[in-house]
Tab-separated table of C-alpha atoms in Angstrom:
chain	number	residue	atom	x	y	z
A	1	MET	CA	-39.133	-29.173	6.375
A	2	VAL	CA	-38.221	-32.517	7.860
A	3	LEU	CA	-36.585	-33.704	4.705
A	4	ARG	CA	-34.735	-30.436	4.488
A	5	ALA	CA	-33.535	-30.820	8.176
A	6	LEU	CA	-32.253	-34.327	7.279
A	7	LEU	CA	-30.236	-33.298	4.287
A	8	PRO	CA	-26.617	-32.456	4.810
A	9	ARG	CA	-25.801	-28.788	4.695
A	10	ARG	CA	-23.553	-27.582	1.868
A	11	ARG	CA	-20.357	-26.197	3.155
A	12	ARG	CA	-19.005	-22.939	1.751
A	13	PRO	CA	-15.986	-23.662	-0.578
A	14	ARG	CA	-12.701	-23.266	1.050
A	15	GLN	CA	-11.210	-19.770	0.100
A	16	VAL	CA	-7.828	-18.076	-0.240
A	17	TRP	CA	-8.016	-14.409	-0.025
A	18	LEU	CA	-5.139	-12.215	-1.086
A	19	HIS	CA	-5.317	-8.640	-0.094
A	20	ILE	CA	-2.700	-6.930	-2.451
A	21	GLY	CA	-2.829	-3.268	-1.546
A	22	LEU	CA	-2.783	-0.839	-3.240
A	23	PRO	CA	0.196	0.914	-1.648
A	24	LYS	CA	-0.609	3.891	0.617
A	25	CYS	CA	-4.164	2.671	0.886
A	26	GLY	CA	-4.285	1.524	4.515
A	27	SER	CA	-2.752	-1.940	4.097
A	28	THR	CA	-0.675	-1.633	7.296
A	29	THR	CA	-3.860	-1.053	9.296
A	30	ILE	CA	-5.332	-4.261	7.941
A	31	GLN	CA	-2.172	-6.320	8.490
A	32	ARG	CA	-1.773	-5.088	12.069
A	33	HIS	CA	-5.337	-5.954	12.998
A	34	MET	CA	-5.282	-9.408	11.359
A	35	ALA	CA	-1.931	-10.174	13.060
A	36	GLU	CA	-3.199	-9.026	16.596
A	37	ALA	CA	-6.416	-10.889	16.057
A	38	TYR	CA	-4.821	-14.048	14.739
A	39	GLU	CA	-6.074	-16.393	17.563
A	40	GLN	CA	-9.552	-14.757	17.629
A	41	HIS	CA	-9.877	-15.309	13.884
A	42	LEU	CA	-8.667	-18.955	14.026
A	43	GLN	CA	-11.651	-19.570	16.133
A	44	LEU	CA	-13.812	-18.197	13.373
A	45	GLY	CA	-12.232	-20.386	10.632
A	46	LEU	CA	-9.933	-17.799	9.182
A	47	CYS	CA	-6.023	-18.240	9.258
A	48	TYR	CA	-3.706	-15.300	8.657
A	49	PRO	CA	-0.816	-17.543	8.290
A	50	GLN	CA	2.419	-17.153	10.370
A	51	SER	CA	4.126	-19.176	7.737
A	52	HIS	CA	5.960	-16.948	5.310
A	53	ARG	CA	4.843	-13.866	7.208
A	54	SER	CA	7.092	-11.358	8.763
A	55	ALA	CA	7.472	-11.792	12.569
A	56	THR	CA	7.956	-8.121	13.254
A	57	GLY	CA	7.284	-4.760	11.468
A	58	TYR	CA	4.281	-4.829	9.202
A	59	ARG	CA	3.682	-8.531	9.834
A	60	ASN	CA	2.880	-9.132	6.216
A	61	HIS	CA	3.520	-11.775	3.866
A	62	ILE	CA	6.415	-10.006	2.069
A	63	PRO	CA	8.675	-13.249	2.563
A	64	LEU	CA	6.179	-15.199	0.407
A	65	ALA	CA	5.912	-12.263	-2.085
A	66	ARG	CA	9.688	-12.275	-2.636
A	67	LEU	CA	9.785	-16.154	-3.377
A	68	ALA	CA	10.983	-17.398	-6.797
A	69	ALA	CA	8.084	-19.013	-8.712
A	70	GLU	CA	9.848	-22.594	-8.274
A	71	ASP	CA	9.618	-22.006	-4.524
A	72	LEU	CA	5.982	-21.236	-4.392
A	73	PRO	CA	4.583	-24.922	-4.262
A	74	ALA	CA	6.527	-25.654	-0.955
A	75	ALA	CA	5.594	-22.508	0.624
A	76	LEU	CA	1.916	-22.915	-0.203
A	77	ALA	CA	1.928	-26.412	1.176
A	78	GLU	CA	3.262	-25.058	4.526
A	79	ILE	CA	0.569	-22.509	4.473
A	80	GLU	CA	-2.351	-24.948	3.774
A	81	ALA	CA	-1.018	-27.197	6.464
A	82	GLU	CA	-1.103	-24.460	9.021
A	83	ALA	CA	-4.709	-23.627	8.117
A	84	ASP	CA	-5.642	-27.408	8.138
A	85	ARG	CA	-4.117	-27.756	11.720
A	86	HIS	CA	-6.515	-25.152	13.028
A	87	GLY	CA	-9.558	-26.308	10.917
A	88	CYS	CA	-9.664	-23.070	8.912
A	89	ARG	CA	-11.342	-23.019	5.653
A	90	ARG	CA	-10.315	-19.589	4.839
A	91	ILE	CA	-6.774	-18.250	4.431
A	92	LEU	CA	-5.902	-14.558	4.220
A	93	LEU	CA	-2.451	-13.438	2.688
A	94	SER	CA	-1.572	-9.693	2.728
A	95	CYS	CA	1.241	-7.778	1.216
A	96	GLU	CA	1.494	-4.371	-0.674
A	97	HIS	CA	4.630	-5.789	-2.539
A	98	TRP	CA	2.459	-7.647	-4.950
A	99	THR	CA	1.197	-4.329	-6.368
A	100	ASN	CA	3.854	-1.620	-5.403
A	101	ALA	CA	6.473	-3.837	-7.472
A	102	PHE	CA	3.944	-5.334	-9.700
A	103	TYR	CA	6.356	-6.527	-12.486
A	104	THR	CA	8.675	-8.225	-10.032
A	105	GLY	CA	6.297	-9.082	-7.375
A	106	ARG	CA	5.251	-12.402	-8.838
A	107	LEU	CA	1.516	-11.969	-8.105
A	108	ALA	CA	0.517	-13.790	-11.479
A	109	ALA	CA	2.884	-16.638	-10.510
A	110	LEU	CA	1.346	-16.915	-7.079
A	111	ALA	CA	-2.168	-16.934	-8.543
A	112	GLU	CA	-1.111	-19.646	-10.905
A	113	ALA	CA	0.649	-21.769	-8.185
A	114	LEU	CA	-2.455	-21.365	-5.919
A	115	GLN	CA	-4.513	-22.892	-8.736
A	116	GLN	CA	-2.317	-25.829	-9.356
A	117	GLN	CA	-1.341	-26.570	-5.514
A	118	MET	CA	-4.771	-25.781	-3.973
A	119	PRO	CA	-7.288	-26.534	-6.830
A	120	ASP	CA	-10.042	-27.183	-4.424
A	121	TRP	CA	-9.618	-23.564	-2.841
A	122	GLN	CA	-11.515	-20.632	-4.433
A	123	ILE	CA	-9.115	-17.739	-4.976
A	124	ARG	CA	-10.300	-14.120	-4.263
A	125	LEU	CA	-8.018	-10.901	-4.611
A	126	VAL	CA	-9.011	-7.630	-3.205
A	127	ALA	CA	-7.329	-4.289	-3.695
A	128	TYR	CA	-8.378	-0.960	-1.866
A	129	PHE	CA	-7.934	2.228	-3.922
A	130	ARG	CA	-7.456	5.929	-2.645
A	131	ASN	CA	-8.435	9.199	-4.105
A	132	PRO	CA	-5.634	9.859	-6.556
A	133	TYR	CA	-4.766	13.364	-5.475
A	134	ASP	CA	-3.910	11.875	-2.018
A	135	LEU	CA	-2.338	8.695	-3.524
A	136	ALA	CA	0.235	10.794	-5.790
A	137	GLU	CA	1.415	13.027	-2.753
A	138	SER	CA	1.532	10.056	-0.382
A	139	SER	CA	3.415	7.845	-2.800
A	140	TYR	CA	5.954	10.373	-3.427
A	141	ALA	CA	6.663	10.817	0.331
A	142	GLN	CA	6.897	7.060	0.748
A	143	PHE	CA	9.323	6.958	-2.329
A	144	LEU	CA	11.554	9.471	-0.493
A	145	ARG	CA	11.494	7.510	2.831
A	146	ALA	CA	12.149	4.050	1.627
A	147	GLY	CA	11.363	3.715	-2.107
A	148	LEU	CA	7.973	2.565	-3.793
A	149	PHE	CA	6.893	1.185	-7.107
A	150	GLY	CA	10.301	-0.215	-7.959
A	151	ILE	CA	11.548	3.101	-9.260
A	152	ASP	CA	15.312	3.126	-9.060
A	153	LYS	CA	16.113	5.761	-6.357
A	154	PRO	CA	19.924	6.115	-7.247
A	155	ALA	CA	19.041	6.827	-10.844
A	156	PHE	CA	16.324	9.233	-9.741
A	157	PHE	CA	18.497	11.258	-7.554
A	158	ALA	CA	21.362	11.197	-9.975
A	159	ALA	CA	19.180	12.661	-12.777
A	160	GLY	CA	18.879	16.139	-11.410
A	161	PRO	CA	16.618	17.980	-8.843
A	162	PRO	CA	13.983	15.765	-7.409
A	163	GLY	CA	10.420	16.441	-7.139
A	164	ILE	CA	6.852	15.004	-7.313
A	165	GLY	CA	6.618	15.886	-11.135
A	166	ARG	CA	9.751	13.832	-12.012
A	167	TYR	CA	8.514	11.044	-9.864
A	168	LEU	CA	5.287	10.979	-11.577
A	169	SER	CA	7.001	10.840	-15.054
A	170	CYS	CA	9.353	7.922	-13.899
A	171	PHE	CA	6.193	5.940	-12.779
A	172	GLU	CA	4.572	6.531	-16.125
A	173	GLU	CA	7.702	5.556	-17.961
A	174	ASN	CA	7.959	2.376	-15.996
A	175	TYR	CA	4.207	1.264	-16.077
A	176	GLY	CA	2.778	2.803	-19.094
A	177	PHE	CA	0.083	4.725	-17.512
A	178	PRO	CA	0.109	7.758	-15.041
A	179	LEU	CA	0.174	7.115	-11.345
A	180	PRO	CA	-3.042	8.915	-10.689
A	181	SER	CA	-4.837	6.821	-13.145
A	182	LEU	CA	-7.090	4.451	-11.069
A	183	LEU	CA	-8.252	2.747	-14.215
A	184	GLY	CA	-4.797	2.176	-15.341
A	185	PHE	CA	-4.026	0.261	-11.963
A	186	ALA	CA	-7.370	-1.574	-12.251
A	187	GLN	CA	-6.581	-2.841	-15.845
A	188	MET	CA	-2.947	-3.833	-14.973
A	189	LEU	CA	-4.303	-6.025	-12.090
A	190	GLN	CA	-7.123	-7.562	-14.135
A	191	ALA	CA	-4.730	-8.432	-16.976
A	192	GLY	CA	-2.649	-10.584	-14.906
A	193	LEU	CA	-5.096	-12.394	-12.715
A	194	PRO	CA	-7.778	-15.110	-13.100
A	195	ALA	CA	-11.052	-13.640	-14.620
A	196	GLY	CA	-13.596	-12.952	-12.020
A	197	SER	CA	-11.148	-13.207	-9.051
A	198	LEU	CA	-10.351	-9.600	-8.427
A	199	ILE	CA	-12.408	-7.417	-6.254
A	200	LEU	CA	-11.813	-3.592	-6.401
A	201	ARG	CA	-12.893	-1.422	-3.485
A	202	SER	CA	-12.769	2.286	-2.448
A	203	ASN	CA	-11.168	2.972	0.833
A	204	GLU	CA	-13.026	6.321	1.153
A	205	PRO	CA	-15.551	5.999	3.997
A	206	ALA	CA	-18.239	7.869	2.156
A	207	ASP	CA	-18.181	5.022	-0.481
A	208	LEU	CA	-18.570	2.303	2.052
A	209	ASP	CA	-21.496	0.828	3.936
A	210	ALA	CA	-19.165	0.258	6.932
A	211	PRO	CA	-17.690	3.056	9.078
A	212	ASP	CA	-14.134	2.821	7.602
A	213	MET	CA	-11.988	0.631	5.383
A	214	LEU	CA	-11.041	-1.969	8.127
A	215	SER	CA	-14.552	-2.489	9.013
A	216	ASP	CA	-15.401	-2.876	5.389
A	217	PHE	CA	-12.575	-5.496	4.984
A	218	CYS	CA	-13.707	-7.444	8.046
A	219	SER	CA	-17.277	-7.551	6.839
A	220	LEU	CA	-16.043	-8.759	3.296
A	221	LEU	CA	-14.282	-11.858	5.044
A	222	SER	CA	-17.388	-12.384	7.446
A	223	LEU	CA	-15.257	-11.230	10.544
A	224	PRO	CA	-16.500	-9.152	13.430
A	225	PRO	CA	-15.640	-5.495	13.144
A	226	PRO	CA	-12.658	-4.073	14.992
A	227	ALA	CA	-13.565	-3.263	18.513
A	228	ALA	CA	-12.192	0.282	18.341
A	229	ALA	CA	-10.487	2.599	15.870
A	230	GLU	CA	-7.151	1.184	14.792
A	231	ARG	CA	-3.820	3.195	15.197
A	232	ARG	CA	-2.605	5.019	12.077
A	233	ASN	CA	0.837	5.245	10.913
A	234	SER	CA	2.380	8.490	12.162
A	235	ARG	CA	2.696	11.024	9.394
A	236	ILE	CA	6.014	12.876	8.668
A	237	LEU	CA	5.698	16.765	8.489
A	238	PRO	CA	6.411	18.309	5.117
A	239	ARG	CA	9.429	20.154	6.598
A	240	LYS	CA	10.889	16.744	7.544
A	241	LEU	CA	10.073	15.266	4.049
A	242	ALA	CA	11.931	18.203	2.581
A	243	GLU	CA	15.000	17.491	4.600
A	244	ILE	CA	14.878	13.773	3.618
A	245	GLU	CA	14.554	14.700	0.101
A	246	TYR	CA	17.527	17.252	0.408
A	247	VAL	CA	19.775	14.868	2.169
A	248	GLN	CA	19.454	12.189	-0.601
A	249	THR	CA	20.626	14.793	-3.380
A	250	ARG	CA	23.955	14.945	-1.323
A	251	VAL	CA	24.763	11.328	-0.406
A	252	SER	CA	24.311	7.855	-1.905
A	253	GLN	CA	21.405	5.576	-1.068
A	254	PRO	CA	23.558	3.342	1.179
A	255	VAL	CA	24.687	6.415	3.204
A	256	TYR	CA	21.144	7.666	3.365
A	257	ALA	CA	19.982	4.424	4.850
A	258	GLN	CA	22.573	4.746	7.633
A	259	LEU	CA	21.594	8.440	8.359
A	260	ARG	CA	17.958	8.069	8.078
A	261	PRO	CA	17.134	6.979	11.811
A	262	LYS	CA	19.095	9.994	13.082
A	263	LEU	CA	17.534	12.322	10.307
A	264	LEU	CA	14.023	11.358	11.439
A	265	LYS	CA	14.546	11.973	15.080
A	266	ARG	CA	16.776	15.190	14.893
A	267	ASP	CA	14.990	18.699	14.923
A	268	PHE	CA	16.723	21.034	12.450
A	269	THR	CA	14.366	23.796	12.884
A	270	ARG	CA	15.985	25.371	16.010
A	271	GLY	CA	12.539	26.160	17.374
A	272	ALA	CA	11.241	27.941	14.412
A	273	PRO	CA	7.393	27.952	13.967
A	274	PRO	CA	6.006	25.406	11.472
A	275	GLY	CA	6.279	26.520	7.790
A	276	PRO	CA	4.162	26.166	4.890
A	277	ALA	CA	2.184	22.982	4.438
A	278	ARG	CA	2.884	22.404	0.939
A	279	GLY	CA	6.316	22.115	-0.377
A	280	SER	CA	7.206	23.070	-3.943
A	281	SER	CA	8.886	19.693	-4.844
A	282	LEU	CA	6.804	17.488	-2.425
A	283	HIS	CA	3.157	18.361	-3.420
A	284	LEU	CA	0.940	18.728	-6.480
A	285	SER	CA	0.862	21.957	-8.290
A	286	ALA	CA	-2.367	23.516	-9.553
A	287	ALA	CA	-1.585	22.291	-13.135
A	288	MET	CA	-0.894	18.779	-11.873
A	289	ALA	CA	-4.173	18.655	-9.885
A	290	GLU	CA	-6.154	19.959	-12.994
A	291	GLU	CA	-4.830	17.110	-15.108
A	292	ILE	CA	-5.744	14.584	-12.416
A	293	THR	CA	-9.229	16.145	-12.435
A	294	ARG	CA	-9.572	15.773	-16.125
A	295	ARG	CA	-8.523	12.115	-15.911
A	296	LEU	CA	-11.015	11.335	-13.184
A	297	GLU	CA	-13.814	12.797	-15.228
A	298	ALA	CA	-12.698	10.598	-18.213
A	299	GLU	CA	-12.460	7.515	-16.067
A	300	ARG	CA	-15.433	7.913	-13.784
A	301	GLY	CA	-17.904	5.824	-15.636
A	302	GLN	CA	-15.543	2.858	-16.164
A	303	LEU	CA	-14.507	2.889	-12.511
A	304	ALA	CA	-18.017	2.705	-11.289
A	305	ALA	CA	-18.757	-0.308	-13.454
A	306	LEU	CA	-15.506	-2.089	-12.192
A	307	PHE	CA	-15.770	-1.501	-8.569
A	308	ALA	CA	-17.632	-3.448	-6.042
A	309	THR	CA	-18.075	-0.360	-3.964
A	310	ARG	CA	-19.340	3.147	-4.661
A	311	THR	CA	-16.761	5.449	-6.175
A	312	ASP	CA	-18.200	8.945	-5.669
A	313	ALA	CA	-15.800	9.875	-3.008
A	314	LEU	CA	-12.866	8.125	-4.620
A	315	CYS	CA	-13.273	10.070	-7.845
A	316	ALA	CA	-14.298	13.375	-6.081
A	317	ALA	CA	-12.312	16.360	-7.030
A	318	ARG	CA	-10.224	17.963	-4.407
A	319	ARG	CA	-11.092	21.676	-3.778
A	320	GLN	CA	-8.155	23.237	-2.009
A	321	ASP	CA	-5.368	25.789	-2.274
A	322	TRP	CA	-2.679	23.990	-4.591
A	323	SER	CA	-0.174	26.852	-3.829
A	324	GLN	CA	3.513	25.595	-3.012
A	325	ALA	CA	6.411	27.019	-1.020
A	326	GLU	CA	10.069	26.413	-0.557
A	327	LEU	CA	10.448	24.701	2.665
A	328	LEU	CA	14.228	24.813	3.161
A	329	ASP	CA	16.392	28.052	3.142
A	330	GLU	CA	19.931	28.187	2.696
A	331	GLU	CA	20.616	28.193	6.490
A	332	ALA	CA	18.579	24.903	6.832
A	333	ARG	CA	20.428	23.399	4.089
A	334	ALA	CA	23.770	24.317	5.598
A	335	ARG	CA	22.538	22.694	8.916
A	336	LEU	CA	21.949	19.503	6.954
A	337	ARG	CA	25.195	19.497	5.163
A	338	LYS	CA	26.881	19.869	8.560
A	339	PHE	CA	24.962	16.885	9.799
A	340	ILE	CA	25.949	14.884	6.876
A	341	ARG	CA	29.575	15.580	7.402
A	342	ARG	CA	29.480	14.625	11.137
A	343	GLN	CA	27.249	11.600	10.775
A	344	SER	CA	28.747	10.045	7.443
A	345	PRO	CA	30.928	7.049	7.909
């Protein structure tokens, strides 16, 4: 016992953690918490660098994600210097862009630059996954609002009537696998990253030992759990999403970008009661849901072997009414056309 006490303790290796999404899987909750707890976490040896991090908004590392490969070494030197100033042996970088625009997000280039510029640091990448039924519908909603997965919005709206079915087809054409295929995402990430560096986790609370995804993430990084439930992003009602979708069939994307703030704020319902919850173009049909169910059954075993968490809830089939309805009548469309005429430059 005396000899052991005299021996120097082995320090844990320095680590760089990359939280890479996936999109619509709670990344903003993690980023908000890490930004707000920046000072507290410095005292615990973890740096969520302010270098190459957005100062406002999501406060993620999208400035780093958008850098050209030749600019990464200098950026990583600044990030390492910030961690060293505070005596931190762990660094966390977080941005959805590394997966929601995988083929242009330079994730593989960043992993390679980290290995070259910070060879004494252990690299760990973590991605959280969401139940694919929810992922498909939430992804289309985000695409309508501001784009997602690098799908060309002008080309999408120029090609004909929009809808979640055509959106899913565009994704598969671009990426080579269906968006609801969790195995497709996992294999895409594994193929471009150092062997053994990627950690895949469910964000479904029933699959986790912690109460929720944020608590699970904090545990993974040896951080204290959040003191209280974090705020969630506000959700847009299906009727408003239908309005957003329709307006983009009438105007160019630059004009939509100018109209969007007023479109989001204005109530076009004229006091009408809430309509159906599932829009005919916004939400999965019964046939689409059945296809996802078949795919989940085929992938379930492989996913369980790849994931570091349980996957029972992640792969659970949704039991619900998949019926759809038209959310905008001609009167509503006429009001939206009038809004466009009055507000367009």
